[in-house]
Coordinates of N, CA, C and O and ligand atoms in Angstrom, one line a residue:
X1 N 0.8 -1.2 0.0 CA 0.0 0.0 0.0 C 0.9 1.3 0.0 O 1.8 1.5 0.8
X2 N 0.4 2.1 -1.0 CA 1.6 3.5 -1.0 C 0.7 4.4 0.2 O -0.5 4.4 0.3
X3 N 1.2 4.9 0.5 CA 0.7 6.3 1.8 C 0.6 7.7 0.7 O 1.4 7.8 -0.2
X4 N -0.1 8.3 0.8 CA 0.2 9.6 0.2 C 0.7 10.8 0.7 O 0.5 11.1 1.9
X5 N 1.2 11.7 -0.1 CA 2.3 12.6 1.0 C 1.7 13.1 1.8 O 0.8 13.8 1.4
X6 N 1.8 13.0 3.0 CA 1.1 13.6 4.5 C 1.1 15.5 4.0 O 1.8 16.3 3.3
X7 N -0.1 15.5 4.7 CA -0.5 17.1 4.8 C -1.0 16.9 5.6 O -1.6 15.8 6.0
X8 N -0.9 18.3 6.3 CA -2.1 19.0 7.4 C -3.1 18.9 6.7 O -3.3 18.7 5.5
X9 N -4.1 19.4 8.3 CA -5.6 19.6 7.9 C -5.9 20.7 6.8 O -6.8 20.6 6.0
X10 N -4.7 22.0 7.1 CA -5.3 22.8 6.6 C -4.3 22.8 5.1 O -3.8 23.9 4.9
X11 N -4.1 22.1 4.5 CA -3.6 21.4 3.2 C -2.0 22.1 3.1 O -1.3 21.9 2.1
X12 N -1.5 22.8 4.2 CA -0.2 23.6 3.9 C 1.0 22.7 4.2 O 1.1 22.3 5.3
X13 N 1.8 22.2 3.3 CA 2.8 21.3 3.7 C 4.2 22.8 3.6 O 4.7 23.4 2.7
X14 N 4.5 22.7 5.0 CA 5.9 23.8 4.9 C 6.9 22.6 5.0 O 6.6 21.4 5.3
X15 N 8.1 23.2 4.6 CA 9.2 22.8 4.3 C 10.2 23.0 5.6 O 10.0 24.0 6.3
X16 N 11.3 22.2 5.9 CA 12.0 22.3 7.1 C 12.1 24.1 7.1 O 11.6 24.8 8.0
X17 N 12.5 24.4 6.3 CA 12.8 25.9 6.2 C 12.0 26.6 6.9 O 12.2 27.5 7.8
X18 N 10.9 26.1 6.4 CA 9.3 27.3 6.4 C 9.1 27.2 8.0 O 8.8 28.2 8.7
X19 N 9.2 25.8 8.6 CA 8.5 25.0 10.2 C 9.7 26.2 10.7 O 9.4 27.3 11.1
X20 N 11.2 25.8 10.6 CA 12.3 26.6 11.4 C 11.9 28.2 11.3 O 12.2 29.0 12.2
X21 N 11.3 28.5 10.5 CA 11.4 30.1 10.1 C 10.0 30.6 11.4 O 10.1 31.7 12.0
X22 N 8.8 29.6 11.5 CA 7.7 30.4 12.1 C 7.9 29.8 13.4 O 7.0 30.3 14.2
X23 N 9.0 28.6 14.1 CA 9.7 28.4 15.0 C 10.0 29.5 15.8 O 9.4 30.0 16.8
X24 N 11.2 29.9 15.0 CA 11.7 31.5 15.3 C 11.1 32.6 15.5 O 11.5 33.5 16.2
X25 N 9.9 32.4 14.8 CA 9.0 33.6 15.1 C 8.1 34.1 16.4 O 8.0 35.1 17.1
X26 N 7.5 32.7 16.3 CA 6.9 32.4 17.4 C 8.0 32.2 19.2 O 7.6 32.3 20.3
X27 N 9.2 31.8 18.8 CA 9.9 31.9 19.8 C 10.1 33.4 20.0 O 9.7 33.9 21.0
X28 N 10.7 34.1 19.1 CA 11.2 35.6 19.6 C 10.3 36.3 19.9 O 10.7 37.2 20.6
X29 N 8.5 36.2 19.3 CA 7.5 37.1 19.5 C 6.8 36.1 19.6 O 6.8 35.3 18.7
X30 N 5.9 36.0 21.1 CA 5.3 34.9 21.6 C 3.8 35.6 21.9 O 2.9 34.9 22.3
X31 N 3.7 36.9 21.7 CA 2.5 37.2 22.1 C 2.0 37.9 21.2 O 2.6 38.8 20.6
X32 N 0.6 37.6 20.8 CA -0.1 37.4 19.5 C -1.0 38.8 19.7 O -1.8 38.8 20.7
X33 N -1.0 39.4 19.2 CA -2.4 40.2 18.9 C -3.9 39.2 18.5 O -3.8 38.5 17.5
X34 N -5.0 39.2 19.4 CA -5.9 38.1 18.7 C -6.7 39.3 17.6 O -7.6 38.9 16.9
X35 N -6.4 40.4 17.6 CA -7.5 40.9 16.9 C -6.7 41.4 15.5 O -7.6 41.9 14.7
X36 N -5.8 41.5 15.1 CA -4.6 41.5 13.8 C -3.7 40.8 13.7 O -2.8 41.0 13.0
X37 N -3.9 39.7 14.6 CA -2.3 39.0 14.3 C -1.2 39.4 14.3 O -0.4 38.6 13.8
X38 N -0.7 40.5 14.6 CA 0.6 41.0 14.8 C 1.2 40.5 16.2 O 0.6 40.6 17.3
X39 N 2.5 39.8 16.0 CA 3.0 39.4 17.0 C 4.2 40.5 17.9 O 4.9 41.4 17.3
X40 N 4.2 40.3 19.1 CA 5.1 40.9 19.7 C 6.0 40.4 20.6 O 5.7 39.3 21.0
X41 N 7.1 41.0 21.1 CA 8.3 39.9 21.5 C 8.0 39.9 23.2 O 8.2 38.9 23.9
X42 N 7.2 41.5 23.6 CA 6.9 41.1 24.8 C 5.5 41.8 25.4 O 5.0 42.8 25.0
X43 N 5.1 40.9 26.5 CA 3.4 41.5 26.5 C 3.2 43.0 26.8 O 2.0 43.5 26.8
X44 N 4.2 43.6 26.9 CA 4.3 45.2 27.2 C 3.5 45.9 25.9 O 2.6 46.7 25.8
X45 N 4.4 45.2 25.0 CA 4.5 45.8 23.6 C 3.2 45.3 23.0 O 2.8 45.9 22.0
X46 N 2.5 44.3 23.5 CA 1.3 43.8 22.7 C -0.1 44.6 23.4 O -1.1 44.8 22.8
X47 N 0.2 45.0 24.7 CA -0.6 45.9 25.9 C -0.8 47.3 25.1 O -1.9 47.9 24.8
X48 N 0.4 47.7 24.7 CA 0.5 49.1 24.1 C -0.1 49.3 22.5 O -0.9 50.2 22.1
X49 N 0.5 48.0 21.9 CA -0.6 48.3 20.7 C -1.8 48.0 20.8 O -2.6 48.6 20.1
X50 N -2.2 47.2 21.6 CA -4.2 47.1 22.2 C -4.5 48.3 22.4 O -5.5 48.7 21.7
X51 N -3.9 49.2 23.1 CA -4.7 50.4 23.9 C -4.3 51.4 23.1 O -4.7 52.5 23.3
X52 N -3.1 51.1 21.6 CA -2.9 52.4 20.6 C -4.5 52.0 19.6 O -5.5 52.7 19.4
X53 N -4.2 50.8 19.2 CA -5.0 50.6 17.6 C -5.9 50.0 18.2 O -6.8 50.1 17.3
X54 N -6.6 49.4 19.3 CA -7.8 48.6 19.1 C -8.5 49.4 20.6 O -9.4 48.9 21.2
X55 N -7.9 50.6 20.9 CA -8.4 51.2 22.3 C -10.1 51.4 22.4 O -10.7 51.4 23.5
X56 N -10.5 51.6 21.4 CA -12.1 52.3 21.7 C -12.9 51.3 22.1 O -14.1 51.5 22.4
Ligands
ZN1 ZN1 -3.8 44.3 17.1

């Protein structure tokens, strides 16, 4: 029986490259904006853009 090339659910197959690259990302900027997805390296910085861009 052949297997067929594994994919995620969401059909995106990354490459060692691609997994190492959002690795890094997510290691150096761990806190997420939930409301734009911009990430930040520390919750200070994610506090401040809440209360610049999403304050009202
Ligand atoms: Zn935001």
């Amino acid at each position: 029986m052949i297997k067929t090339a594994e994919a995620k659910s969401d059909g995106i197959i990354e490459t060692p490259q691609e997994k190492r690259e959002r690795f890094l990302m997510e290691f150096e900027k761990p806190f997420k904006c939930e409301k734009c997805n911009e990430r930040f390296k520390k919750k200070k910085y994610l506090r401040e853009h809440k209360s610049q861009i999403h304050s009202y």
